[in-house]
PDB file of C-alpha atoms in Angstrom:
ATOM      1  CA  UNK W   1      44.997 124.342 -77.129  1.00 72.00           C
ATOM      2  CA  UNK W   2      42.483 121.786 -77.771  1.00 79.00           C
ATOM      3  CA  UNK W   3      41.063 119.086 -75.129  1.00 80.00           C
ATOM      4  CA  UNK W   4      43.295 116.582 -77.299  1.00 79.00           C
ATOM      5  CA  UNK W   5      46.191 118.174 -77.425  1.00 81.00           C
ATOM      6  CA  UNK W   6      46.254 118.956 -73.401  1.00 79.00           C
ATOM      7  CA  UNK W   7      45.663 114.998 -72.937  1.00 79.00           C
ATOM      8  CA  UNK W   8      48.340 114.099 -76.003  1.00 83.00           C
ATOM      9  CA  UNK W   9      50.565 116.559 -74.206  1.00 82.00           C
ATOM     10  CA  UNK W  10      50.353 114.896 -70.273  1.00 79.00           C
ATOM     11  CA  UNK W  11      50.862 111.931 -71.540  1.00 77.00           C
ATOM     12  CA  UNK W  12      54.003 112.876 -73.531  1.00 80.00           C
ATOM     13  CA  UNK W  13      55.649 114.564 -70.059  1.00 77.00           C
ATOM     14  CA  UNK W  14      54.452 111.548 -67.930  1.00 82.00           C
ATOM     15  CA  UNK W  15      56.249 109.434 -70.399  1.00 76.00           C
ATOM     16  CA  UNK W  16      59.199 111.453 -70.363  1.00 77.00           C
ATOM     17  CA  UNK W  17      59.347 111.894 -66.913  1.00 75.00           C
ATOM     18  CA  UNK W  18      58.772 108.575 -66.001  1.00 74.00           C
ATOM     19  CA  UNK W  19      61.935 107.571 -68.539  1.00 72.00           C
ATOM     20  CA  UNK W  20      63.938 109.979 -66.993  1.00 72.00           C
ATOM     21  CA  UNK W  21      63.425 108.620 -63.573  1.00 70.00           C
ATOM     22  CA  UNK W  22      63.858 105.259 -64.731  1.00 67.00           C
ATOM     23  CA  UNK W  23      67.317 106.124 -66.605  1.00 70.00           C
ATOM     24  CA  UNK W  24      68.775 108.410 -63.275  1.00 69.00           C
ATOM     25  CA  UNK W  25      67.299 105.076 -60.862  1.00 67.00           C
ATOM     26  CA  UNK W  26      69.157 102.680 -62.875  1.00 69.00           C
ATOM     27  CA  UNK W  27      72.410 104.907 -63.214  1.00 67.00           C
ATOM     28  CA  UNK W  28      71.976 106.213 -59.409  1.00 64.00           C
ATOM     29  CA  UNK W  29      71.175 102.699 -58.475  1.00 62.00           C
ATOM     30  CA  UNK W  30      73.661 100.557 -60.516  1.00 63.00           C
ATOM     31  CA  UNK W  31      76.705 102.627 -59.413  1.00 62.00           C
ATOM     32  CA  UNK W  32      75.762 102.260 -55.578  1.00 63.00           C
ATOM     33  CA  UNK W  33      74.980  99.121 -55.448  1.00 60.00           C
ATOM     34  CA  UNK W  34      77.602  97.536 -58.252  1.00 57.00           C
ATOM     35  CA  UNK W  35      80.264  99.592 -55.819  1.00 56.00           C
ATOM     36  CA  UNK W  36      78.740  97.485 -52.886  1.00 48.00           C
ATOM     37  CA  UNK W  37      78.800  94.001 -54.789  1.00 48.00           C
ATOM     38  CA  UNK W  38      82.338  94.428 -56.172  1.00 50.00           C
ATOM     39  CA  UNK W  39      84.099  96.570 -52.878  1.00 50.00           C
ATOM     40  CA  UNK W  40      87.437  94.937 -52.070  1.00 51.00           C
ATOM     41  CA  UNK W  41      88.998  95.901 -48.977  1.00 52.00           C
ATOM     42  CA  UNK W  42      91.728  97.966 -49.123  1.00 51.00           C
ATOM     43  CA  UNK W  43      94.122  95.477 -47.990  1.00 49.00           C
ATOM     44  CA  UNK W  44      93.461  93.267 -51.425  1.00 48.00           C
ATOM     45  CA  UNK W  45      93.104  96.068 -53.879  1.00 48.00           C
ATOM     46  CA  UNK W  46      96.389  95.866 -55.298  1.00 47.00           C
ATOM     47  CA  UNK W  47      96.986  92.388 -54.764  1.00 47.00           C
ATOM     48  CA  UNK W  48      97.368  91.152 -58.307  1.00 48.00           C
ATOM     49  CA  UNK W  49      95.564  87.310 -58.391  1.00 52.00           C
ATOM     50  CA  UNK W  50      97.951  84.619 -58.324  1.00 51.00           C
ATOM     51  CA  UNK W  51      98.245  83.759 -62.231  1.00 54.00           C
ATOM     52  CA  UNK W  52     100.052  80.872 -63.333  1.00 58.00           C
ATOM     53  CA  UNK W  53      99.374  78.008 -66.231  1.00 60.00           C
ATOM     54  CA  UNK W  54      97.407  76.005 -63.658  1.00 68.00           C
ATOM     55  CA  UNK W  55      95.827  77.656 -59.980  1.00 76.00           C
ATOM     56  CA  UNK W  56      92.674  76.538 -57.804  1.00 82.00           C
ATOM     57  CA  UNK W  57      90.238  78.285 -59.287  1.00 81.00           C
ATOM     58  CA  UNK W  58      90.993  76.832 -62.686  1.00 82.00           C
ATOM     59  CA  UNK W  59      91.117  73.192 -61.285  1.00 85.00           C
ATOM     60  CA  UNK W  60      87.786  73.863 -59.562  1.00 86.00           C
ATOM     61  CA  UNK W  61      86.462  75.175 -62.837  1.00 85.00           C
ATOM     62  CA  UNK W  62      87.403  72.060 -64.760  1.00 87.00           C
ATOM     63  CA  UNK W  63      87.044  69.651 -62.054  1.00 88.00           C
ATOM     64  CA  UNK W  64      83.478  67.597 -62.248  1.00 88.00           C
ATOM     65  CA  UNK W  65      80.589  68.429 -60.172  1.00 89.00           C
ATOM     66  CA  UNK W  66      81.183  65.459 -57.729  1.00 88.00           C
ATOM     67  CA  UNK W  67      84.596  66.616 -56.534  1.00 89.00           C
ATOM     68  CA  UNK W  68      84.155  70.196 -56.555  1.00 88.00           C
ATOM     69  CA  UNK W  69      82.646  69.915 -53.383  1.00 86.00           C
ATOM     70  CA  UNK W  70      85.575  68.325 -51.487  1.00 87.00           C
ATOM     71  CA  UNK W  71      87.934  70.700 -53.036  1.00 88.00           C
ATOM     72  CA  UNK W  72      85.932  74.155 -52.356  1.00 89.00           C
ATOM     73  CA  UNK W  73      86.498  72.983 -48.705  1.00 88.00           C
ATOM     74  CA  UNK W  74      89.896  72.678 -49.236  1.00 88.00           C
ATOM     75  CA  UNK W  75      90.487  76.142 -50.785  1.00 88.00           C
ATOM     76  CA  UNK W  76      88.385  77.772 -47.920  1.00 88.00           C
ATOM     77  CA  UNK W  77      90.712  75.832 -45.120  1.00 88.00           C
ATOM     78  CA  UNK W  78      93.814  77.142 -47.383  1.00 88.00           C
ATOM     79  CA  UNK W  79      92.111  80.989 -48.215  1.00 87.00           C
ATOM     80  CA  UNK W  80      93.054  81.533 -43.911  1.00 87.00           C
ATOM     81  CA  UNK W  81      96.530  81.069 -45.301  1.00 88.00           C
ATOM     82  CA  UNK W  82      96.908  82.408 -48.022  1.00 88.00           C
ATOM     83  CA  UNK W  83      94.448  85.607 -47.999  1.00 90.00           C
ATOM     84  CA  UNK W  84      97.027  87.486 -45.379  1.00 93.00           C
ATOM     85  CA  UNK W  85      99.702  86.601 -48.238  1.00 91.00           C
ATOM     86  CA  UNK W  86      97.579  88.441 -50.538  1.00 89.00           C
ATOM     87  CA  UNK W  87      97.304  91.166 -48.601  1.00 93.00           C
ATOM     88  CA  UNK W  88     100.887  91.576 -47.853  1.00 94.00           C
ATOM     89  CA  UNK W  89     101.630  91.406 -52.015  1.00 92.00           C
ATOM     90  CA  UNK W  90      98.766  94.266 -52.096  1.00 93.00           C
ATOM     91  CA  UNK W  91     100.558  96.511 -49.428  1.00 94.00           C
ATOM     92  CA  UNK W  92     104.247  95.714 -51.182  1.00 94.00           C
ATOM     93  CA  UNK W  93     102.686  96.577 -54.539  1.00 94.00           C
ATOM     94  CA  UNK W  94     101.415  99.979 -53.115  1.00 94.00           C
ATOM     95  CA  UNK W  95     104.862 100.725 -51.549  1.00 95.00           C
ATOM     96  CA  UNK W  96     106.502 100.122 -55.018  1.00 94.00           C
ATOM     97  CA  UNK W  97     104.521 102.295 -56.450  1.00 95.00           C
ATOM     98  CA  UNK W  98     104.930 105.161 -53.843  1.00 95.00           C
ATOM     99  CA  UNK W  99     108.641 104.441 -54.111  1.00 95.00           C
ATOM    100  CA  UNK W 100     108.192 104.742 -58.189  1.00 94.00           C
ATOM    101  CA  UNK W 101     106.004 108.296 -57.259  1.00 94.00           C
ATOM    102  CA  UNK W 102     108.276 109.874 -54.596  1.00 93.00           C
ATOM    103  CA  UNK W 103     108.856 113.158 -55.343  1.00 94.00           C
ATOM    104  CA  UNK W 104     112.480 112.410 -54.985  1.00 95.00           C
ATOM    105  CA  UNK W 105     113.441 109.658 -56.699  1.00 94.00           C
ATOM    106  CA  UNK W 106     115.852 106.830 -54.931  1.00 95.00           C
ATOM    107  CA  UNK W 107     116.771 103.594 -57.124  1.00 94.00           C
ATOM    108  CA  UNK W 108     117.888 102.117 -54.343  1.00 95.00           C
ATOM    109  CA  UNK W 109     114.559 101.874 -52.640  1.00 95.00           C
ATOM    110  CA  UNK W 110     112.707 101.555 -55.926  1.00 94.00           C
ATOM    111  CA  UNK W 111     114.960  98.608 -56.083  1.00 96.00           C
ATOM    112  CA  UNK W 112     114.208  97.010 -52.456  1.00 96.00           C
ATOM    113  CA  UNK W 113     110.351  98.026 -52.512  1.00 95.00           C
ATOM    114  CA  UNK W 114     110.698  95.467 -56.149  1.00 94.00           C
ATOM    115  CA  UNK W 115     112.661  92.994 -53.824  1.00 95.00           C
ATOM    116  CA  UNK W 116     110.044  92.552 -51.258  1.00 95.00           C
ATOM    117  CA  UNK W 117     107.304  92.764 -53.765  1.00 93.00           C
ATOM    118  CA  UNK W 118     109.039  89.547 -55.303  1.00 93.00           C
ATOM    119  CA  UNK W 119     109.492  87.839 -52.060  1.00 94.00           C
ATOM    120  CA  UNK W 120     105.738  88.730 -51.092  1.00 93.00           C
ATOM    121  CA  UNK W 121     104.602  87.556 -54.496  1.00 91.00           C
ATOM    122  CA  UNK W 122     106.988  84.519 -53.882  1.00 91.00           C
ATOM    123  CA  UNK W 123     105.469  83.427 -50.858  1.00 92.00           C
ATOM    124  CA  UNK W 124     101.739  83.816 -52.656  1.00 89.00           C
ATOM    125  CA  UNK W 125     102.368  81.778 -55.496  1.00 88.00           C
ATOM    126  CA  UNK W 126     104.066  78.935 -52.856  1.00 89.00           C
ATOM    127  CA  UNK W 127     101.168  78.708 -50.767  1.00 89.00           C
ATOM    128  CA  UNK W 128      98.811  78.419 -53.845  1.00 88.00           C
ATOM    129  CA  UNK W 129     100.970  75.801 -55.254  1.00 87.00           C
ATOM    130  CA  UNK W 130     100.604  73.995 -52.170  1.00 90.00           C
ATOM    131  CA  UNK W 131      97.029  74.278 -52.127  1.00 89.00           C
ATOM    132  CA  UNK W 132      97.107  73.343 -55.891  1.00 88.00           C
ATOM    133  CA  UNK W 133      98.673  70.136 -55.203  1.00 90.00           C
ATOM    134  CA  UNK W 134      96.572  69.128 -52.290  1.00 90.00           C
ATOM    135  CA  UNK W 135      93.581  69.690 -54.796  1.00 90.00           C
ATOM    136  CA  UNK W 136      95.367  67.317 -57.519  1.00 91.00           C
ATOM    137  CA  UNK W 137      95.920  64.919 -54.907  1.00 92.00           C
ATOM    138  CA  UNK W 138      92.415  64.610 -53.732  1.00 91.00           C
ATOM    139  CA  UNK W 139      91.488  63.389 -57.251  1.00 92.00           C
ATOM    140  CA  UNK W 140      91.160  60.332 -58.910  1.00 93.00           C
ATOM    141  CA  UNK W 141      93.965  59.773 -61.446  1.00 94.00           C
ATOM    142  CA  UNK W 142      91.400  59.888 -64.385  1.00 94.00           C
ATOM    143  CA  UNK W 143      89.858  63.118 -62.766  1.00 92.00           C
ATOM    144  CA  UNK W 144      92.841  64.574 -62.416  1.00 91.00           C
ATOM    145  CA  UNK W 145      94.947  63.860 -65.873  1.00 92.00           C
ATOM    146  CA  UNK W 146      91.583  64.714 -67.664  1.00 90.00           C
ATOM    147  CA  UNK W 147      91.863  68.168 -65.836  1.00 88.00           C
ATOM    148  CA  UNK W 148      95.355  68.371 -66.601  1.00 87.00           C
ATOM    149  CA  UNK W 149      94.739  67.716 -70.536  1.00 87.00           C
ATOM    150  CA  UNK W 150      92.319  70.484 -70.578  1.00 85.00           C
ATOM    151  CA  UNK W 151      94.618  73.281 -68.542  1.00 81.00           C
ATOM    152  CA  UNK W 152      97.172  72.362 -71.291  1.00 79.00           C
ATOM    153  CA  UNK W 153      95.086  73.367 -74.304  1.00 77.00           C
ATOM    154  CA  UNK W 154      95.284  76.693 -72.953  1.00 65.00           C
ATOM    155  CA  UNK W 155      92.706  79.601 -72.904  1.00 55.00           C
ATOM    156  CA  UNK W 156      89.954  79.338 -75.752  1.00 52.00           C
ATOM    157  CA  UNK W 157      92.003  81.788 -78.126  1.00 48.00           C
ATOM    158  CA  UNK W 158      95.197  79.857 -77.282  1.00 50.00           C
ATOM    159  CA  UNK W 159      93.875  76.444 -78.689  1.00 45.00           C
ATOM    160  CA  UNK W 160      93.307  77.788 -82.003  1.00 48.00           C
ATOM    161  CA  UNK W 161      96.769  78.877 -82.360  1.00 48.00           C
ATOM    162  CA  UNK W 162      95.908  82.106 -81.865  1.00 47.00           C
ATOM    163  CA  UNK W 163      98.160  84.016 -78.905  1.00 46.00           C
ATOM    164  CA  UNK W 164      96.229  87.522 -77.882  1.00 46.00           C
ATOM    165  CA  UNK W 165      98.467  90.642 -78.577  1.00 45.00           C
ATOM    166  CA  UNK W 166      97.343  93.972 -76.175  1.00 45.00           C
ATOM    167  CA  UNK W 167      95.871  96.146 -78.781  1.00 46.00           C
ATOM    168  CA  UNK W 168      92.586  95.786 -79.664  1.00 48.00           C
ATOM    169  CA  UNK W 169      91.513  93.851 -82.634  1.00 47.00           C
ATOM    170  CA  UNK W 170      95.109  92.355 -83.025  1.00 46.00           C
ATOM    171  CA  UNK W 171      96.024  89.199 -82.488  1.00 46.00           C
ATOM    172  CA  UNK W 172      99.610  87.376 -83.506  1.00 45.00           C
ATOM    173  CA  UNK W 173     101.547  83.827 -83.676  1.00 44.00           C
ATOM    174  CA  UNK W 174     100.895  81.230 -86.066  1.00 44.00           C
ATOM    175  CA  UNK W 175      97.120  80.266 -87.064  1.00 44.00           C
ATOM    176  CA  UNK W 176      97.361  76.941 -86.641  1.00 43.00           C
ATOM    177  CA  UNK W 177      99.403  75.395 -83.737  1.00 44.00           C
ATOM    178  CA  UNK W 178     100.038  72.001 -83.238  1.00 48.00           C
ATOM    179  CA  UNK W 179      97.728  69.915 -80.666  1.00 50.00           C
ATOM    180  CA  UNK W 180      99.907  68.859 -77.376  1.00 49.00           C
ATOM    181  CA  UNK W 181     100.226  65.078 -77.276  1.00 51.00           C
ATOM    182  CA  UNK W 182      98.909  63.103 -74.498  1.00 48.00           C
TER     183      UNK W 182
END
């Protein structure tokens, strides 16, 4: 093997070895530290977010810069409140599901595992109402009926009509729906 070939051929195996270390880092490296950045204690893990047509973190989303700041205060004085209700919805959810799993099945305490689920989830969606409504209330009339326009056009794929169906690529309802009136 020539001089130029040797050379030609280090340079190809530094290359490729440098790649290869830079492809196992970034693999290695993004699935430590993305499991660090999006960890959620165990407590919260099943707790479903509170999902309704209109909650905080969509009025802090469509609220303007100049009241944000009074209202993420809010939310964090409220969060004490309601994060223990989250929690409690998580560990509900997990007992419905171990009820769901027993080896044994038992309807009846499928049933009342459901029943406190609800009541958890119940309790949840009261306390961000609450918090909801303090937000609204904090706002200007204009602010806050220019917020409330926007939350009623729905998501972006909901304003064109367009309602999303779960398979992929699919979507159904009519194409062109009707704009809400004022």
């Amino acid at each position: 093997m020539s001089d130029v070939e040797k050379k030609t051929t280090r340079k190809l195996l530094i290359g490729s070895l440098a790649l290869n270390v830079f492809l196992v880092g970034t693999v290695v490296g993004g699935t430590i530290i993305g499991g660090v950045l999006h960890h959620r204690p165990e407590g919260a893990r099943h707790a479903p977010p509170i999902h309704s047509f209109a909650n905080p973190r969509q009025i802090l989303h469509e609220a303007a810069p100049a009241h944000r700041h009074a209202m993420v205060k809010l939310v964090r004085q409220d969060m004490k409140k309601l994060h223990p209700l989250l929690q409690d919805v998580g560990a509900r959810r997990r007992a419905a599901i171990e009820a769901m799993s027993a080896q044994t099945f038992d309807a009846a305490a499928t049933l009342q595992a459901f029943e406190a689920l609800v009541a958890a989830e119940t309790k949840a969606h009261a306390a961000s109402n609450e918090t909801l409504v303090r937000m609204l209330a904090s706002l200007p009339d204009e602010e806050r009926k220019r917020i409330v326009r926007t939350l009623r056009k729905g998501r972006p794929d909901q304003r064109r009509g367009k309602f999303r169906d779960h398979r992929p690529g699919k979507l159904d309802g009519p194409e062109e729906a009707p704009e809400p009136e004022d």
